[in-house]
């Protein structure tokens, strides 16, 4: 399988439990073993506070600055930083400067996220 998409061609969709938008890369490309998305944030925006049932997630900061908040640590992320998070760890991305984050979850499990309030 070989497919291509340009991020500029993908509409930004709203996300429940977040002040962010998502470009659904995975929906367009339909990979079998991973779920790629690009999250788009304005300063002050945030992703859901969540964990995963099965998916390990990789976060790659494309632009902007972010905080990734865990139960025991807050990590500042800049352009080029890459973080891998195990499924059971609760985490939340918070945007410090407008930006985008490429997120890949694997395995490709639909509705795997568990929102934590």
XYZ file of C-alpha atoms in Angstrom:
117
model
C 0.000 0.000 0.000
C 1.301 3.427 -0.921
C -0.735 6.613 -0.486
C 0.044 10.307 -0.170
C -1.749 13.321 1.251
C -0.717 16.929 1.847
C -1.682 18.405 5.221
C -2.864 21.623 3.573
C -5.531 19.560 1.778
C -7.021 18.214 5.031
C -9.805 20.064 6.817
C -9.297 20.783 10.521
C -11.975 19.034 12.570
C -13.110 19.902 16.113
C -12.315 17.477 18.932
C -14.445 16.615 21.978
C -12.881 17.433 25.375
C -10.238 19.662 23.771
C -9.470 23.190 22.619
C -7.782 21.966 19.455
C -8.422 20.701 15.970
C -7.311 17.561 14.175
C -6.241 16.868 10.622
C -7.304 13.233 10.158
C -4.266 11.900 8.314
C -5.170 8.302 9.149
C -8.690 8.658 7.792
C -7.268 9.767 4.450
C -4.389 7.273 4.232
C -6.014 4.253 5.955
C -2.860 2.655 7.398
C -3.356 -0.798 8.865
C -1.074 -0.699 11.922
C -1.054 2.922 13.138
C -3.340 5.952 13.599
C -1.626 9.189 12.508
C -3.146 12.623 13.135
C -1.948 16.210 13.220
C -3.296 18.239 16.131
C -3.582 22.004 15.568
C -3.615 24.396 18.532
C -3.891 28.086 19.229
C -2.012 29.506 22.214
C -3.820 28.421 25.385
C -5.438 25.439 23.665
C -5.197 21.934 25.039
C -5.814 18.321 24.179
C -7.906 15.968 26.283
C -6.495 14.685 29.549
C -6.438 11.007 28.642
C -4.822 7.602 28.541
C -5.154 4.834 25.961
C -6.495 1.294 26.260
C -3.896 -0.233 23.909
C -2.125 2.425 21.865
C 1.397 3.582 22.507
C 1.579 7.166 21.220
C 4.404 9.102 19.591
C 4.220 12.921 19.629
C 6.396 15.051 17.301
C 6.199 18.855 17.637
C 6.026 20.368 14.138
C 5.607 23.992 15.240
C 4.948 25.999 18.389
C 5.726 25.164 22.025
C 3.830 22.851 24.326
C 3.676 21.380 27.795
C 2.960 17.685 28.171
C 1.463 17.152 31.605
C 1.710 13.766 33.340
C 0.629 12.821 36.874
C 4.183 13.293 38.200
C 5.887 15.595 35.691
C 5.370 18.471 33.275
C 7.634 18.431 30.227
C 8.178 21.438 27.922
C 8.259 20.500 24.224
C 9.765 22.600 21.427
C 9.886 22.207 17.642
C 11.554 18.928 16.739
C 10.982 17.243 20.103
C 9.622 13.690 19.998
C 8.021 11.881 22.950
C 6.720 8.304 23.222
C 4.074 7.583 25.867
C 2.870 4.175 27.053
C -0.886 3.472 26.852
C -1.610 3.538 30.589
C 0.034 6.916 31.321
C -2.390 9.812 31.728
C -1.273 12.822 29.707
C -2.440 16.168 28.354
C -0.903 18.512 25.799
C -1.178 22.234 26.533
C -0.232 24.798 23.918
C 2.102 27.648 24.936
C 2.467 29.126 21.402
C 0.316 28.401 18.322
C 1.464 25.130 16.827
C 0.949 21.637 15.453
C 1.849 18.199 16.771
C 2.049 15.022 14.690
C 0.682 12.121 16.763
C 0.922 8.442 15.845
C -0.841 5.771 17.861
C -0.174 2.067 17.423
C -1.732 -0.401 17.082
C -4.507 1.039 14.938
C -7.394 0.766 17.416
C -10.488 2.921 16.897
C -11.801 4.909 19.898
C -8.937 3.728 22.103
C -8.634 6.933 24.146
C -10.083 7.173 27.651
C -10.762 10.768 28.753
C -9.865 11.459 32.386
C -11.562 14.388 34.126
